[in-house]
mmCIF file of C-alpha atoms in Angstrom:
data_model
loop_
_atom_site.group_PDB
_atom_site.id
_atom_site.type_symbol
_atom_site.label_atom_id
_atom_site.label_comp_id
_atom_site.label_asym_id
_atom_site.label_seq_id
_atom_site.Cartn_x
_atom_site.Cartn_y
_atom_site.Cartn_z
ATOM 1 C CA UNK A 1 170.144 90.542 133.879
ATOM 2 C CA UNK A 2 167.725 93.292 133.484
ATOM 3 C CA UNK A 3 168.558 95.010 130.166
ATOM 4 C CA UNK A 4 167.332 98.280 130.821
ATOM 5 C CA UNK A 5 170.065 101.455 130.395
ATOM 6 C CA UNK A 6 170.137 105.325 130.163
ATOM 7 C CA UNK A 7 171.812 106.626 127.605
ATOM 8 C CA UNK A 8 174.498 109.444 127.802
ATOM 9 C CA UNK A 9 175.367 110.873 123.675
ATOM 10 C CA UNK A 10 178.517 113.250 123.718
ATOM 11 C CA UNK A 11 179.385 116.205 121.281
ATOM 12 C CA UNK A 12 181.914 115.897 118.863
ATOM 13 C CA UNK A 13 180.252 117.344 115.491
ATOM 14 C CA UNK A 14 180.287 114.576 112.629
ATOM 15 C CA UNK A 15 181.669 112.503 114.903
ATOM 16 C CA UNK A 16 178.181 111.806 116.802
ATOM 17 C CA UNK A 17 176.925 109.939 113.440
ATOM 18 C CA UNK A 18 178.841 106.873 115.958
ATOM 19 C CA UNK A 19 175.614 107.724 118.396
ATOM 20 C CA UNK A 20 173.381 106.129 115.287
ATOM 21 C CA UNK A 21 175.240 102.783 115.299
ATOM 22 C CA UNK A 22 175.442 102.745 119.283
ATOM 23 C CA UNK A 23 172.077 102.973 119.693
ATOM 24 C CA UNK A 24 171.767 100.220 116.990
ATOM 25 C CA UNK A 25 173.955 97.810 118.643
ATOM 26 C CA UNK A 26 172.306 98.197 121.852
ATOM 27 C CA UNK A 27 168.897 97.480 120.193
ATOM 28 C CA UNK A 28 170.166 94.136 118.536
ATOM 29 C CA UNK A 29 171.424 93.168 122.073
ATOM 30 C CA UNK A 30 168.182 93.532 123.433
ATOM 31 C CA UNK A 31 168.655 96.481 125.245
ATOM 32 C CA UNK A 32 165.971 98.955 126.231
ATOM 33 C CA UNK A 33 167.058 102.540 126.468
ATOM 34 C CA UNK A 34 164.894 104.084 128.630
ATOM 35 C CA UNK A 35 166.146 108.103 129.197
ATOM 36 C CA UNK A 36 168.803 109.388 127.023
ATOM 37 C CA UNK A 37 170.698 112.963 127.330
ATOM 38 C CA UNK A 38 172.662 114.204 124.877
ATOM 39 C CA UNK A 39 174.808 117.298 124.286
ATOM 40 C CA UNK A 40 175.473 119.112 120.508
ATOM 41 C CA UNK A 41 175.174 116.215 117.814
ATOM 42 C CA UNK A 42 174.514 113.827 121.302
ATOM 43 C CA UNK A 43 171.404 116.012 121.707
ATOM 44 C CA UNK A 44 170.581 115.745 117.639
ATOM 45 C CA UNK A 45 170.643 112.215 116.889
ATOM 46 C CA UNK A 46 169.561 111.325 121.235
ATOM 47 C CA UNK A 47 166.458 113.679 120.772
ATOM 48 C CA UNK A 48 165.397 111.982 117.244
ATOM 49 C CA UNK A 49 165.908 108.628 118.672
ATOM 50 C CA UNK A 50 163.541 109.467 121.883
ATOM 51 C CA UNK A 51 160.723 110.648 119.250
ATOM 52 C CA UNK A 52 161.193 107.696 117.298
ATOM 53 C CA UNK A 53 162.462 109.588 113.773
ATOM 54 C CA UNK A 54 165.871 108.660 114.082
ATOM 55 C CA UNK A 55 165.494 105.889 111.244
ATOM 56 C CA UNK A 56 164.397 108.678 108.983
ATOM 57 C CA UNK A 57 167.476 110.791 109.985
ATOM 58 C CA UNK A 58 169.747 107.998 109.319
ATOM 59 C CA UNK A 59 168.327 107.702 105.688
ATOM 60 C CA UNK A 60 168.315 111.205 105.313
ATOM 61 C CA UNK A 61 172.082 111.929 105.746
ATOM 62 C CA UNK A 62 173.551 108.097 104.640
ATOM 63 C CA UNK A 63 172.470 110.164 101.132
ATOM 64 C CA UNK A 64 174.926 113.459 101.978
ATOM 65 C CA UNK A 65 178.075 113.556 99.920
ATOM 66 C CA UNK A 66 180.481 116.960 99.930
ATOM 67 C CA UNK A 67 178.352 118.635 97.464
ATOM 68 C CA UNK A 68 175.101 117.950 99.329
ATOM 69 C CA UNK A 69 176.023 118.756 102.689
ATOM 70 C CA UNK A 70 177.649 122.105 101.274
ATOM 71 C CA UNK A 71 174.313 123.102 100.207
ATOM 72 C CA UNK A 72 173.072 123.274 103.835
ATOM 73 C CA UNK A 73 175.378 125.628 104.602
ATOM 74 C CA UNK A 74 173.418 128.907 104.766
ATOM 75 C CA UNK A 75 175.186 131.978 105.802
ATOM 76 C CA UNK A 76 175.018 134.524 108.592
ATOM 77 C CA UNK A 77 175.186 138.118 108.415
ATOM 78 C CA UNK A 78 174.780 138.637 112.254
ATOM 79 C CA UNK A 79 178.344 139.025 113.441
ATOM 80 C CA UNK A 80 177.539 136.151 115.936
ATOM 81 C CA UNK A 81 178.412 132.812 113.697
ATOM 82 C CA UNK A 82 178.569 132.003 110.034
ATOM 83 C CA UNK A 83 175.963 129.793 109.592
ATOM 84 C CA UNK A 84 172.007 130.629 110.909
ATOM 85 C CA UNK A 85 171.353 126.345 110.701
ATOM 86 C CA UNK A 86 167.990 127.089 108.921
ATOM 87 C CA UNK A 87 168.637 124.974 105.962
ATOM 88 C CA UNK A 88 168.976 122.201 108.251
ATOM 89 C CA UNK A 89 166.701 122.543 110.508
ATOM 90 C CA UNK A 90 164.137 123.017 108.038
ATOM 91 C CA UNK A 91 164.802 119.539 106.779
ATOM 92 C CA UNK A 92 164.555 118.308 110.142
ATOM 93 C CA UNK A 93 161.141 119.692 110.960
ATOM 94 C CA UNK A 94 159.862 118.059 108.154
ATOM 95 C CA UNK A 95 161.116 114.996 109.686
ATOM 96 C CA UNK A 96 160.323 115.498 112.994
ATOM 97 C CA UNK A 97 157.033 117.864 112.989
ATOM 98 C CA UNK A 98 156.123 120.085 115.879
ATOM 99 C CA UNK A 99 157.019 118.219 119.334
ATOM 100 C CA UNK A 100 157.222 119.380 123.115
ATOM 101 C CA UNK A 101 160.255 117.007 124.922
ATOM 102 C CA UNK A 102 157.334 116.440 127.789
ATOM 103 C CA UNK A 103 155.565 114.213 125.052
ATOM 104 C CA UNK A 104 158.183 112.470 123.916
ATOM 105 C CA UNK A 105 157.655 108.237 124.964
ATOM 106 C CA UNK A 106 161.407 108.440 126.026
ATOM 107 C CA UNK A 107 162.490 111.055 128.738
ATOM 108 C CA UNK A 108 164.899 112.999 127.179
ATOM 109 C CA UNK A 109 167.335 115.914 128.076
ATOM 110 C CA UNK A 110 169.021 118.107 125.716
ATOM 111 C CA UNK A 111 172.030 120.114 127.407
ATOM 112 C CA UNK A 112 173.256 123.455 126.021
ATOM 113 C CA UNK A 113 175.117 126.600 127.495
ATOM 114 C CA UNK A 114 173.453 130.153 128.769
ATOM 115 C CA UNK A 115 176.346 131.558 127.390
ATOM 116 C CA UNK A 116 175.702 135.299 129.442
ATOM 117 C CA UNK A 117 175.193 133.029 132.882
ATOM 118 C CA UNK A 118 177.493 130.931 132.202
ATOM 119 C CA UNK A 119 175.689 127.711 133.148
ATOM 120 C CA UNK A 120 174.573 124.414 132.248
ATOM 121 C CA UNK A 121 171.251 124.383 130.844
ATOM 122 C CA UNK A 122 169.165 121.125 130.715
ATOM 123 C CA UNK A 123 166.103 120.990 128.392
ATOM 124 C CA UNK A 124 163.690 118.777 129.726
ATOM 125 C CA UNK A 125 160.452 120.200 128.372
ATOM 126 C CA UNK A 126 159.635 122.836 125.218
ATOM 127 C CA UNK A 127 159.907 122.223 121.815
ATOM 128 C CA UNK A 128 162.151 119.796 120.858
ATOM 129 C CA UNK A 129 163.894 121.202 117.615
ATOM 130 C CA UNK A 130 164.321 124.451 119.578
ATOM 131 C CA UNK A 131 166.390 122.694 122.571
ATOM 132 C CA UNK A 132 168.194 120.964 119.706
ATOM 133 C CA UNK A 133 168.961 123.723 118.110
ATOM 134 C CA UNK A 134 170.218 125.967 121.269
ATOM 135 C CA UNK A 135 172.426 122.745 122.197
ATOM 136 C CA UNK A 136 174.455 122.437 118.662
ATOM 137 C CA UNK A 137 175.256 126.141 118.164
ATOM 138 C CA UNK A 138 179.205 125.829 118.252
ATOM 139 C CA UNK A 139 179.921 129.173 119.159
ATOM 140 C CA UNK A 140 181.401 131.129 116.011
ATOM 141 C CA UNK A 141 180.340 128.676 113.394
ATOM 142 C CA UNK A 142 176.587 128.939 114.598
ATOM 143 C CA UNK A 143 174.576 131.684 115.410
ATOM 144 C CA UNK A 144 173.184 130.969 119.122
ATOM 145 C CA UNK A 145 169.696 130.247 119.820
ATOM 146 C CA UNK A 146 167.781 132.760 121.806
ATOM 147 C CA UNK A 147 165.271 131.049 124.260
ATOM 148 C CA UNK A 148 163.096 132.858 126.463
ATOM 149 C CA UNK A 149 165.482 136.108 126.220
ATOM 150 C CA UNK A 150 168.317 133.597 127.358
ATOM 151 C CA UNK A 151 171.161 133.451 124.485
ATOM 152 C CA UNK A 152 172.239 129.765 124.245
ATOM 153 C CA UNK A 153 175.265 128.091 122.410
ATOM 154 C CA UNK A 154 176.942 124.387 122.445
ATOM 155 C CA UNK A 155 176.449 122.432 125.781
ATOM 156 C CA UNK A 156 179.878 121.528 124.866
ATOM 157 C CA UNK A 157 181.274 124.621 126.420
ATOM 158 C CA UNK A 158 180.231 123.315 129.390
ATOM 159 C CA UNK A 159 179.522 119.652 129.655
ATOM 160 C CA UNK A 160 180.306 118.289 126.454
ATOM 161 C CA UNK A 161 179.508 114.345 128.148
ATOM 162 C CA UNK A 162 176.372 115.050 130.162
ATOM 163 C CA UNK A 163 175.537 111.671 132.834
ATOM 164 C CA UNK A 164 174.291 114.211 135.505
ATOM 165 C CA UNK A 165 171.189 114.421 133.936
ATOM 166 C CA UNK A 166 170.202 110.650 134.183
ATOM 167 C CA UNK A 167 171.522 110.030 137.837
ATOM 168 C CA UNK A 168 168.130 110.301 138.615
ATOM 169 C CA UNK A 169 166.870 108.036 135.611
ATOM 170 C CA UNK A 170 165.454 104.423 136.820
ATOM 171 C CA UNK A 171 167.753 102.290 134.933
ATOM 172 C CA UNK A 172 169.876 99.641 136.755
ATOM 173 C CA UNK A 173 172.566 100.775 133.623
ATOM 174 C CA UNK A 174 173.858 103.955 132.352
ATOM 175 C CA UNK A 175 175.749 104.202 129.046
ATOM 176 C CA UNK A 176 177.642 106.676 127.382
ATOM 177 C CA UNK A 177 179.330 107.772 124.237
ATOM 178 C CA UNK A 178 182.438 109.641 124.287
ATOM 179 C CA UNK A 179 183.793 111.297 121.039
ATOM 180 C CA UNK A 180 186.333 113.182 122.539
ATOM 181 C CA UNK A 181 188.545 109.627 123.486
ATOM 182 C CA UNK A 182 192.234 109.654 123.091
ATOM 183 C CA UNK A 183 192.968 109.513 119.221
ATOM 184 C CA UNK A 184 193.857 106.618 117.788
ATOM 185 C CA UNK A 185 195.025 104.796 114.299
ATOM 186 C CA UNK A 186 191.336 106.341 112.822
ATOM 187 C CA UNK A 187 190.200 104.446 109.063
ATOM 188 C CA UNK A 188 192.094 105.899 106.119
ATOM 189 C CA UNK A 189 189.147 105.898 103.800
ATOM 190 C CA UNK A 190 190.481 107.033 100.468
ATOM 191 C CA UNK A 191 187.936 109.006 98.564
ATOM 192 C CA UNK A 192 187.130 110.030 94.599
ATOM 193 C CA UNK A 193 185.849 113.170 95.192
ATOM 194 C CA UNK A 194 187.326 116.128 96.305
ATOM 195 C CA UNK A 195 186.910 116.204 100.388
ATOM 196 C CA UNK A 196 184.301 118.070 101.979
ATOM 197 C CA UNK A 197 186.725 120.316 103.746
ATOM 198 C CA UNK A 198 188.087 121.126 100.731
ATOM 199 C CA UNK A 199 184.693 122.172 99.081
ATOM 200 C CA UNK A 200 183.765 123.651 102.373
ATOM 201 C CA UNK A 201 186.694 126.066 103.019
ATOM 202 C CA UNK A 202 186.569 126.755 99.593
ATOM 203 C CA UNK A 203 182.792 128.082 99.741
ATOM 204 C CA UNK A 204 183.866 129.943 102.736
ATOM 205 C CA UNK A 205 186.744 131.528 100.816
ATOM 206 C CA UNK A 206 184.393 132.710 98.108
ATOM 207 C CA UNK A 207 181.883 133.627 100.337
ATOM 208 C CA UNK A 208 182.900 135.137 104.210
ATOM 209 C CA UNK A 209 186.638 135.746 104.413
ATOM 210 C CA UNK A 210 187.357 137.002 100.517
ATOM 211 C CA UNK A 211 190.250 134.931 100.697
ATOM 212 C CA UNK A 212 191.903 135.532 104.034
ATOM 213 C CA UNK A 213 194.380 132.164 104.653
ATOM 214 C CA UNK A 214 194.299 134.115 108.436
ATOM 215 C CA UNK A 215 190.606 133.827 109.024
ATOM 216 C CA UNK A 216 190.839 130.290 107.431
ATOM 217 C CA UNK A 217 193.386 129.442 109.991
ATOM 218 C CA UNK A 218 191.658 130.610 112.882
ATOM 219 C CA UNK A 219 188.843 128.763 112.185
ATOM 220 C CA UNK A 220 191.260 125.313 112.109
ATOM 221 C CA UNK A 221 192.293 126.680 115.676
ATOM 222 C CA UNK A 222 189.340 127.371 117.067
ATOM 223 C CA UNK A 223 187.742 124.093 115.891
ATOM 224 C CA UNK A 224 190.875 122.190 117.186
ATOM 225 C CA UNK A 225 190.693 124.167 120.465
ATOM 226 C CA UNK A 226 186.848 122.728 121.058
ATOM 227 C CA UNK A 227 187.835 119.650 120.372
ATOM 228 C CA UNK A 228 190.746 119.814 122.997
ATOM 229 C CA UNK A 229 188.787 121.562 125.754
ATOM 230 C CA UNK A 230 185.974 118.683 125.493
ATOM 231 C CA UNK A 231 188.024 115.999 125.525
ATOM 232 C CA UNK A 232 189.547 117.727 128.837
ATOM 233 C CA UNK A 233 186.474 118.138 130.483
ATOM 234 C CA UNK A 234 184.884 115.083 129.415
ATOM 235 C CA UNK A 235 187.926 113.286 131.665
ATOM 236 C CA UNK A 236 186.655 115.909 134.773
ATOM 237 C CA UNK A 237 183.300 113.939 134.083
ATOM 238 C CA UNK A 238 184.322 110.610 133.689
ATOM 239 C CA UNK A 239 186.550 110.883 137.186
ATOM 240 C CA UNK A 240 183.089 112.438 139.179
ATOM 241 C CA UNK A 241 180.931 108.732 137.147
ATOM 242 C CA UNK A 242 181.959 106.177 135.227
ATOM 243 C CA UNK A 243 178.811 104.777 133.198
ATOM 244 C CA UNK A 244 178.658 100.873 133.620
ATOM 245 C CA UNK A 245 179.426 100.646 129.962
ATOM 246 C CA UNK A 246 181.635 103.092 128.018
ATOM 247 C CA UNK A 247 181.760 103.560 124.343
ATOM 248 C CA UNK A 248 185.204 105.628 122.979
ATOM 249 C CA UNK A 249 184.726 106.818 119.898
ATOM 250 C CA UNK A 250 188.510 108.772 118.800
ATOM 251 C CA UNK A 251 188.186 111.935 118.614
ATOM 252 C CA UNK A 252 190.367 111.547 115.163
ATOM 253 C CA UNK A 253 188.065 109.068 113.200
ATOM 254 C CA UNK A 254 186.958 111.834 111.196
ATOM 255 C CA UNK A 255 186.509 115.707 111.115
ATOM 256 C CA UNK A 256 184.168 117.279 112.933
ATOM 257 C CA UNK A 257 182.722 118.948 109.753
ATOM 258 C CA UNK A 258 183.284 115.614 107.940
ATOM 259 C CA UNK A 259 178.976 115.286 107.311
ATOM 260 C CA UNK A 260 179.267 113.196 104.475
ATOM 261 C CA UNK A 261 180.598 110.389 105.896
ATOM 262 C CA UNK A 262 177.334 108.968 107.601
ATOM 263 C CA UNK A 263 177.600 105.033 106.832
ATOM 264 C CA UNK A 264 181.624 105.200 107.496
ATOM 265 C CA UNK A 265 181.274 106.840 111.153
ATOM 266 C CA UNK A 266 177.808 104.797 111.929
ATOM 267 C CA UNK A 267 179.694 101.467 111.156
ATOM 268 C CA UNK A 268 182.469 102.786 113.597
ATOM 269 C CA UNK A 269 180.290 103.484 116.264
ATOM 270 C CA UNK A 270 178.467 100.023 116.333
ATOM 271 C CA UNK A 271 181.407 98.094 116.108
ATOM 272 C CA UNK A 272 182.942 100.122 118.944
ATOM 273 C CA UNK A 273 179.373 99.600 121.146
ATOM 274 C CA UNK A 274 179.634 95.898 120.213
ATOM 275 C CA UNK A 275 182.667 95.631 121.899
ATOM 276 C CA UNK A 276 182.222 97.758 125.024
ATOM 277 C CA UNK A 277 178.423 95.938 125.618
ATOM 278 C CA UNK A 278 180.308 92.276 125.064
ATOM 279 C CA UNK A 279 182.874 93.742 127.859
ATOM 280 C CA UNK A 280 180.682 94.598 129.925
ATOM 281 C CA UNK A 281 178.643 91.349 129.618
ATOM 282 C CA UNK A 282 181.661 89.184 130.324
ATOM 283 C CA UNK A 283 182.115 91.118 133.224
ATOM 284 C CA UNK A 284 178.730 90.456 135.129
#
């Protein structure tokens, strides 16, 4: 069996640490990924992997607890999102350098949303942080990315489980990550420290809605709404291709915010690969 495969990474926030111990799992089975596309935190950790930093990445954010990822949080006065993602993307570039997606070894497609045309955009050449960037920008919490006079937020809004990108990809396999599957009984992982949400909503308290329990609220909605309206689409795109191997990660096994749980969610997602590869094996 040739074990070539293109590689489809979903969104789903904190969630897509999973894509770190897919692509991990698929490595030890002697897999060669050979095009990956990625949406949001698919299009993070699928464009690192494709310039060969993602090892880097992974020892970068195994070190995050509450405080730490709190501190990346950098604030927005634009009316468009509360956080600009500098702070972050900062770190990143020092990680990643100055790239253009055509140079990467690993064809790679990053998928956001031209939020004023209302499309699907696919980012197949520029530079990479940039398309990165443009794809992650959960409208409301991020401030979009403006490309080429084009205003760009989360490919989630449209496609939050992008295959269409690698029909064309010359793999005899196509695999995917989900994070929007059908919730499940996720870890219970008690913890010493006082969560991350709890630190989080309490910076946001001090600092962006003076208080406001209603604002707080609305921001629970709207991130429950995402998560709700990807996992609906994502079933649209399943029905239209199934990849030959399918990894469901539940869309409950942690937060979406939940950044400080890197190892946890990475263990999750290679266990979860292991089992859908050694499925799929059986099956051929």
């Amino acid at each position: 069996m040739k074990k070539e495969i293109s590689l489809v990474l979903g969104s789903g926030g904190a969630r897509g640490y999973a894509h770190i111990g897919a692509i991990e799992a698929f490595e030890e089975a002697g897999y060669t990924i050979t095009a990956v596309s990625g949406c949001s935190m698919g299009a993070l950790v699928g464009g690192l992997y494709a310039c060969g930093k993602l090892d880097a990445y992974r020892r970068w954010v195994s070190g995050f607890d509450a405080m730490s990822v709190v501190k990346l949080l950098d604030l927005s006065f634009a009316g468009s999102g509360i956080l600009r993602g500098d702070k972050v993307f900062e770190e990143l570039r020092a990680i990643v350098g100055d790239l253009r997606i055509e140079a990467l070894p690993i064809p790679f497609t990053a998928v956001a949303t031209d939020i004023h045309a209302q499309k699907e955009v696919w980012f197949q050449q520029g530079d990479l942080l940039d398309a990165i960037r443009a794809s992650i920008a959960v409208p409301s919490v991020f401030t979009p990315k403006v490309i080429g006079g084009r205003t760009f937020v989360d490919g989630g809004v449209m496609n939050p489980l992008p295959t269409a990108p690698l029909f064309s990809a010359h793999a005899p396999i196509m695999a995917a990550v989900d994070l929007n599957a059908p919730h499940k009984a996720a870890f219970d992982e008690a913890e010493a420290e006082t969560s991350f949400q709890d630190k989080a909503l309490a910076f946001m308290r001090k600092n962006i809605f003076a208080g406001s329990s209603e604002q707080l609220n609305a921001m629970k909605v709207l991130n429950a709404s995402l998560d709700a309206m990807q996992n609906r689409i994502t079933r649209y795109v399943l029905a239209a291709r199934m990849p030959e191997i399918m990894i469901e990660i539940p869309g409950n096994i942690c937060e979406s915010y939940d950044f400080h749980k890197a190892e946890t969610v990475i263990a999750y997602g290679k266990e979860a690969a292991k089992r859908a590869i050694a499925a799929y094996e059986k099956n051929q």
